[in-house]
PDB file of C-alpha atoms in Angstrom:
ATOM      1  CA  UNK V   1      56.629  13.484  45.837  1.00 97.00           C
ATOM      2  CA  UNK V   2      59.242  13.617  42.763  1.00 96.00           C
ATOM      3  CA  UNK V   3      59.226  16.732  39.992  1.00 96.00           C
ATOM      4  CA  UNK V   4      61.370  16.230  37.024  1.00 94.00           C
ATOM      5  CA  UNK V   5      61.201  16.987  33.338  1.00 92.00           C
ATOM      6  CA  UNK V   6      60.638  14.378  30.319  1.00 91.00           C
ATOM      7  CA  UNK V   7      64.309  14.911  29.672  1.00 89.00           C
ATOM      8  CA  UNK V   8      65.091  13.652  32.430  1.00 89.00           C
ATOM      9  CA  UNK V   9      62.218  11.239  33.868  1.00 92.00           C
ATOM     10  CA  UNK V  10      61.949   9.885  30.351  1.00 94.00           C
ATOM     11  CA  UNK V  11      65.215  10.035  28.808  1.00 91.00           C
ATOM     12  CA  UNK V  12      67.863  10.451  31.477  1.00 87.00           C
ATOM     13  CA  UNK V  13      66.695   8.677  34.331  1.00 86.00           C
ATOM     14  CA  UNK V  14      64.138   6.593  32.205  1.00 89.00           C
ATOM     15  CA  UNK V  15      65.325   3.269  34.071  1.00 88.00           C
ATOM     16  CA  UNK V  16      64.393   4.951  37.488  1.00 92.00           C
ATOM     17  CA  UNK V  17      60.933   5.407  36.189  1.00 94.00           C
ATOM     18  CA  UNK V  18      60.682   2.058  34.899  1.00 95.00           C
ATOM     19  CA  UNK V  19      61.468   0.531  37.768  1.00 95.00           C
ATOM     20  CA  UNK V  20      59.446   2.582  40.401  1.00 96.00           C
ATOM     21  CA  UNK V  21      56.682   1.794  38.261  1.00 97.00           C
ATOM     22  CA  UNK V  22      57.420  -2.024  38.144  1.00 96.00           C
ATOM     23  CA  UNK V  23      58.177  -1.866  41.716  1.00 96.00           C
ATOM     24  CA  UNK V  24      55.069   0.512  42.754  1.00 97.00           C
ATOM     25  CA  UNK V  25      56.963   2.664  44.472  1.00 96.00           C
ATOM     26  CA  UNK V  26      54.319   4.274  47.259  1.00 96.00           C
ATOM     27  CA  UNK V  27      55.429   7.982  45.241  1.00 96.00           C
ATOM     28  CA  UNK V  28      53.957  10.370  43.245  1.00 98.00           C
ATOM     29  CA  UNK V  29      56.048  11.616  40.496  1.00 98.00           C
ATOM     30  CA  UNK V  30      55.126  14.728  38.723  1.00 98.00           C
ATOM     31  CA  UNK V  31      56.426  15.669  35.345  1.00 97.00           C
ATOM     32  CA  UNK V  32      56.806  18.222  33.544  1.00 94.00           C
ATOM     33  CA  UNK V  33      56.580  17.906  29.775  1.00 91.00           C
ATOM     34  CA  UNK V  34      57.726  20.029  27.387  1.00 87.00           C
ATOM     35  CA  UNK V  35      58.493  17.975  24.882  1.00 85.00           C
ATOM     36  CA  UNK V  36      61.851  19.314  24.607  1.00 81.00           C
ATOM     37  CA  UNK V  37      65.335  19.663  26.478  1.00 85.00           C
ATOM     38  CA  UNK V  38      64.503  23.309  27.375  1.00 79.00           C
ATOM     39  CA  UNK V  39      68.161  23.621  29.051  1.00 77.00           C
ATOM     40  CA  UNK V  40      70.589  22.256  26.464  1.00 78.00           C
ATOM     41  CA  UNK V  41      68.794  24.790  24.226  1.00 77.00           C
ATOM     42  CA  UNK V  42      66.058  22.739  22.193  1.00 77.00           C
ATOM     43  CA  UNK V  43      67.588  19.566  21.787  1.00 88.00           C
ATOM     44  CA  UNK V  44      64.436  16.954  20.970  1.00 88.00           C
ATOM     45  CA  UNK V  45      63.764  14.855  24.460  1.00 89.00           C
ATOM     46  CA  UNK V  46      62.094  11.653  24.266  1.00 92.00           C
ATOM     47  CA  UNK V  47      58.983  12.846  23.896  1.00 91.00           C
ATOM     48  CA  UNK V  48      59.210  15.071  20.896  1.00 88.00           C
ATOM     49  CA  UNK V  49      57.031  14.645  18.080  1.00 90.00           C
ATOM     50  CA  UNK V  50      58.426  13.483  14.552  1.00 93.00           C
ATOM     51  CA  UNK V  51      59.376  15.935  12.395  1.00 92.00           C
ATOM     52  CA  UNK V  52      60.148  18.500  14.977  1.00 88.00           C
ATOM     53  CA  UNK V  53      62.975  20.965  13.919  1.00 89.00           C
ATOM     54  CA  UNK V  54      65.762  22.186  16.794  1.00 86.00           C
ATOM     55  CA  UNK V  55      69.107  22.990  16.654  1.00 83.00           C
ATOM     56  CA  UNK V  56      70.234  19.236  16.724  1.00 84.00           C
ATOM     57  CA  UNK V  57      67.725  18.446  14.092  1.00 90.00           C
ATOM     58  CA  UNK V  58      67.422  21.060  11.999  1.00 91.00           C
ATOM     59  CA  UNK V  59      65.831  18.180   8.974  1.00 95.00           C
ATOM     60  CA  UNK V  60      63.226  17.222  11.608  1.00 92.00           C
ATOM     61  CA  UNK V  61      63.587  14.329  14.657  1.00 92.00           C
ATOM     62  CA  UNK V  62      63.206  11.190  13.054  1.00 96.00           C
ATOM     63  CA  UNK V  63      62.996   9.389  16.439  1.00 93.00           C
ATOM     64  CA  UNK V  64      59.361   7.832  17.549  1.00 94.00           C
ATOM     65  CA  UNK V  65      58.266   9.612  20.661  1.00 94.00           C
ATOM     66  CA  UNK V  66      58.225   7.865  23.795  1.00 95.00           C
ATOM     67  CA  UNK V  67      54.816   7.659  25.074  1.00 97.00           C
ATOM     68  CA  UNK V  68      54.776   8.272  28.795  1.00 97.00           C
ATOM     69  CA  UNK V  69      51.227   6.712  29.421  1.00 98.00           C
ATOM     70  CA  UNK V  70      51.378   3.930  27.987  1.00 97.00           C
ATOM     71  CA  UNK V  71      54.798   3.122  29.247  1.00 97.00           C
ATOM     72  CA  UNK V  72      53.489   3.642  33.034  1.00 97.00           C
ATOM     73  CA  UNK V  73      50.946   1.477  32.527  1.00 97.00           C
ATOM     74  CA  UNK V  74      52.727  -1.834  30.950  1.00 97.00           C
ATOM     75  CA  UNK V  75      55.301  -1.081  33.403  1.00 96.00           C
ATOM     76  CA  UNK V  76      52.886  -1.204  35.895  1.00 96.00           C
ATOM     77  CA  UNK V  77      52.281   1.612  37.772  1.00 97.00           C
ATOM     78  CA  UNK V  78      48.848   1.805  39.671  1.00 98.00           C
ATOM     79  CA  UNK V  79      48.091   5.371  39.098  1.00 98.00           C
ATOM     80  CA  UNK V  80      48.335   6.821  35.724  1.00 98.00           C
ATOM     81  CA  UNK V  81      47.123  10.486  34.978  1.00 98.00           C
ATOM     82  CA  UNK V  82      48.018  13.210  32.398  1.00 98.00           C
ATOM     83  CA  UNK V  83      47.038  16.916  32.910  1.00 97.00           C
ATOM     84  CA  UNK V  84      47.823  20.471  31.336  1.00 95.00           C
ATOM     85  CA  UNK V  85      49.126  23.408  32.588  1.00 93.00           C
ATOM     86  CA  UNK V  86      46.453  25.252  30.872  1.00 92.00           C
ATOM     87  CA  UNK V  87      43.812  24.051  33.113  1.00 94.00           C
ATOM     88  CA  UNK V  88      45.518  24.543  36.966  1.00 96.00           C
ATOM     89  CA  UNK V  89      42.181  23.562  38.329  1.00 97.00           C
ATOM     90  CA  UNK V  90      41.979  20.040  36.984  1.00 97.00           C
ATOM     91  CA  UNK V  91      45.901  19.461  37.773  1.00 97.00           C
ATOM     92  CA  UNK V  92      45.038  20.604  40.979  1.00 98.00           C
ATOM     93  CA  UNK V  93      42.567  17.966  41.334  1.00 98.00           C
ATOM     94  CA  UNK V  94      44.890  15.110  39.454  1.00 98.00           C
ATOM     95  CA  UNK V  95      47.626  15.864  41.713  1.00 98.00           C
ATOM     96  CA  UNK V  96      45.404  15.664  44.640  1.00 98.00           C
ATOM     97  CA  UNK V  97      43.929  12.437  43.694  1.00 98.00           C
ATOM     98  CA  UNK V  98      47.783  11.340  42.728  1.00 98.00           C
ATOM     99  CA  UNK V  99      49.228  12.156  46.724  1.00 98.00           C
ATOM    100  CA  UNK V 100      46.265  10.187  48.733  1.00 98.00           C
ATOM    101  CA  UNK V 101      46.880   7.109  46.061  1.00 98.00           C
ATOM    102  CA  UNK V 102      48.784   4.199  47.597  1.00 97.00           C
ATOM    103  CA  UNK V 103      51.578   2.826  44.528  1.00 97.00           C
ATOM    104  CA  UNK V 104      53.120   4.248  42.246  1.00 98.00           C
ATOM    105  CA  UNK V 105      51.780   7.531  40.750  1.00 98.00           C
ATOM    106  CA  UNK V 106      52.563   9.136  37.397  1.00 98.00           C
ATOM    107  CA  UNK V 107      51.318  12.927  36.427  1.00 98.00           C
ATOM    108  CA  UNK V 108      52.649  13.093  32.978  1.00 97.00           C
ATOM    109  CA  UNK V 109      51.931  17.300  32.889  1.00 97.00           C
ATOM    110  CA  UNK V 110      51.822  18.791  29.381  1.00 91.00           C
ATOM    111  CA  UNK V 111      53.562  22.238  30.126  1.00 89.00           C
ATOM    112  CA  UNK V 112      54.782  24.021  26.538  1.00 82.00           C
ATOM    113  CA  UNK V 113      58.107  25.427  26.249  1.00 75.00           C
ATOM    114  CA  UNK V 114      57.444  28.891  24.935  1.00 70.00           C
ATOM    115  CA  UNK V 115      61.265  29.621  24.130  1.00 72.00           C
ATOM    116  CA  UNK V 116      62.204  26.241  22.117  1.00 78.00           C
ATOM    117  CA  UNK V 117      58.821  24.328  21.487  1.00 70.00           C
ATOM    118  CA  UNK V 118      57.279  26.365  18.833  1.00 70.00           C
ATOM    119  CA  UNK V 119      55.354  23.351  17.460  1.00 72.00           C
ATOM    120  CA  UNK V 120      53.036  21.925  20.797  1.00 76.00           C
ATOM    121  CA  UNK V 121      52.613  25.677  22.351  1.00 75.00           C
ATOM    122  CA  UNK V 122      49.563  26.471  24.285  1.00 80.00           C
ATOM    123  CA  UNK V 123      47.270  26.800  21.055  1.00 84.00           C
ATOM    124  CA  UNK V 124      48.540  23.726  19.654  1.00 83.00           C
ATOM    125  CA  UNK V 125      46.976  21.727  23.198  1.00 86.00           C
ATOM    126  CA  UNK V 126      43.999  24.573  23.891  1.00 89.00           C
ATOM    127  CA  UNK V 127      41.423  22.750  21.460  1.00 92.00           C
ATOM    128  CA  UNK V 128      42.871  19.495  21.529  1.00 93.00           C
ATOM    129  CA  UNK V 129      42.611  18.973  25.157  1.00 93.00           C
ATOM    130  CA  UNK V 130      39.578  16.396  26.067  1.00 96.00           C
ATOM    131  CA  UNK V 131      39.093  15.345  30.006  1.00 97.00           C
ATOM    132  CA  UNK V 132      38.518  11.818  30.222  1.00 97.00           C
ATOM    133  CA  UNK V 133      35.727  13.138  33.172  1.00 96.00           C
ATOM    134  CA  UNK V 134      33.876  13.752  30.396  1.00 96.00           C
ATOM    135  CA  UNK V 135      34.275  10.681  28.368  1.00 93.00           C
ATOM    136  CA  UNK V 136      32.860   8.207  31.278  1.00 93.00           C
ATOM    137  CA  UNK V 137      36.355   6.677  31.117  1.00 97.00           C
ATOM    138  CA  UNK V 138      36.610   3.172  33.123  1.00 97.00           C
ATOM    139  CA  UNK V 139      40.007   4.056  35.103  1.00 98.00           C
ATOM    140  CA  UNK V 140      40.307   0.004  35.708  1.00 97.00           C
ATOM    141  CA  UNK V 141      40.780  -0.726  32.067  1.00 97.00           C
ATOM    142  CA  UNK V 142      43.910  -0.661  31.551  1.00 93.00           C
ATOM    143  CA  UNK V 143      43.328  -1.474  27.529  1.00 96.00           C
ATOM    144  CA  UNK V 144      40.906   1.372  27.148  1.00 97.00           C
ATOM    145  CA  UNK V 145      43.515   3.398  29.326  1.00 98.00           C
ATOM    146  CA  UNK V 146      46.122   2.667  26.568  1.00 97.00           C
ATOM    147  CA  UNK V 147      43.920   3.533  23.546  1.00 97.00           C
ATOM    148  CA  UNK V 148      42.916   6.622  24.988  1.00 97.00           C
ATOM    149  CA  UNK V 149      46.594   7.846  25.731  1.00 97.00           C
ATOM    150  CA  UNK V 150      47.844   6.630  22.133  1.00 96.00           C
ATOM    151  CA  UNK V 151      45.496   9.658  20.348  1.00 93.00           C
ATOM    152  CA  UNK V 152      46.943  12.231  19.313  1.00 89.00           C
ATOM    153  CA  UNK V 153      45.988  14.474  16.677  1.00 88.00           C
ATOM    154  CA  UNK V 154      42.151  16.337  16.743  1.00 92.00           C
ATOM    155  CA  UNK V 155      41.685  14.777  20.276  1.00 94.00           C
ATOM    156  CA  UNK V 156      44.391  14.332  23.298  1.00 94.00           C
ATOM    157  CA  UNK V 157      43.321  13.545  26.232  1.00 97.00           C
ATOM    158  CA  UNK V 158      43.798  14.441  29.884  1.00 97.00           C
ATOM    159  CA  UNK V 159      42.435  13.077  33.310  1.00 98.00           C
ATOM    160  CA  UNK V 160      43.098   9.800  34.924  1.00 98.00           C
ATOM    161  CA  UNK V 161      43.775   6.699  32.583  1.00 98.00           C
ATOM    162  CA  UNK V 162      44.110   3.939  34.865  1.00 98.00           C
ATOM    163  CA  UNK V 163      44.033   3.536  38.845  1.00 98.00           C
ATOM    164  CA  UNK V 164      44.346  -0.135  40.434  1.00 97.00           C
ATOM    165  CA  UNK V 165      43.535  -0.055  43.839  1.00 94.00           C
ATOM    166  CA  UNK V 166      43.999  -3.738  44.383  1.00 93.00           C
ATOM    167  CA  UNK V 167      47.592  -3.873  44.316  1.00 93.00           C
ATOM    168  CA  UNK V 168      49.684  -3.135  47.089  1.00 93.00           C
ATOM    169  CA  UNK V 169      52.554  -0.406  47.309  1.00 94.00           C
ATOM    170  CA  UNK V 170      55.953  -2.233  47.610  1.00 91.00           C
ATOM    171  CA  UNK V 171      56.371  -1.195  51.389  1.00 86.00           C
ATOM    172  CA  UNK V 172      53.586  -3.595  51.768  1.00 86.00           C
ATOM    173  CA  UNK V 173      54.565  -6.516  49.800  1.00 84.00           C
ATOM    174  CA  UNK V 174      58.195  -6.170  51.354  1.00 79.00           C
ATOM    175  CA  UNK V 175      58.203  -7.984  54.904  1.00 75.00           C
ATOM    176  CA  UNK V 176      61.501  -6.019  56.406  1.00 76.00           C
ATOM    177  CA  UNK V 177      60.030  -2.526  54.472  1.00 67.00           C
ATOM    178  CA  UNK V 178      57.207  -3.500  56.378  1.00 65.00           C
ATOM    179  CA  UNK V 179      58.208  -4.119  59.499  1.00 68.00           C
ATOM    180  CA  UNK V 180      60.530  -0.527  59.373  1.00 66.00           C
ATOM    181  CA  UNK V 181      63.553  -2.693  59.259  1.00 58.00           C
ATOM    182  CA  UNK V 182      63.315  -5.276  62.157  1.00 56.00           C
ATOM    183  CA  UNK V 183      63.857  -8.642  61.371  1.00 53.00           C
TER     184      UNK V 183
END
């Protein structure tokens, strides 16, 4: 299990999660976004929204956000979720889900930043947030699992957007990983 921020999963280390995902790593990485560099006070992260106004931007980021979803999935990790910190119980349940998968595991965790993010706080997501639960999402689409992740405005949605069982975690694919080293 892996915690980082979008900063640094995203931005910083973004080749590491590329690659783990292209690889399917057997590991679960949680992260935490904020949609901001929270400790180089406010600085947009990859994942800020257009427009947004910090101290490194003060005429608004005019830099695309990175979207963390759909990157996962065309990289190709086998377990793709996105949850909210608002709703603890369905995290709990994503993260859960996440641990017991086999492959590479993304929880992309929207989780405002009440000191620098003033534009995606908590009632910016509150009425926005839609479970894909609800939606009778087919978690082996990945197509469907990339439409869903690319709204964002009156609906964004959390819950599990793509899982493929089928493919096997690199330790598995790797005959000396495998075999715990012996040749």
């Amino acid at each position: 299990i892996v915690t980082g921020g979008d900063g640094d999963g995203y931005g910083i280390g973004g080749n590491h999660f590329t690659h783990n995902a292209r690889r399917n790593t057997d590991l679960t990485y949680i992260v935490m976004n904020n949609q901001i560099y929270g400790l180089t006070p406010g600085q947009i992260s990859p994942t800020s929204t257009m427009g947004m106004k910090t101290k490194s931007t003060p005429f608004g980021s005019v830099e695309a956000p990175l979207n963390p979803i759909t990157s996962a999935i065309m990289n190709g990790a086998t377990f793709v979720a996105r949850g909210f910190s608002g709703d603890v119980r369905h995290l709990t349940e994503l993260m859960k889900q996440a641990i017991q998968h086999s492959g590479f595991s993304l929880i992309d965790i929207f989780s405002p930043c009440v000191t620098f993010n003033h534009d995606n706080d908590f009632k910016f997501f509150k009425p926005r947030i839609r479970k894909l639960e609800d939606e009778n999402h087919d978690t082996g689409d990945w197509k469907a699992a990339c439409e869903k992740a690319l709204e964002w405005g009156d609906n964004i949605y959390t819950g599990l957007f793509l899982q493929n069982n089928a493919r096997p975690a690199l330790g598995r694919q790797e005959p000396v990983l495998e075999q715990g080293g012996a040749l």
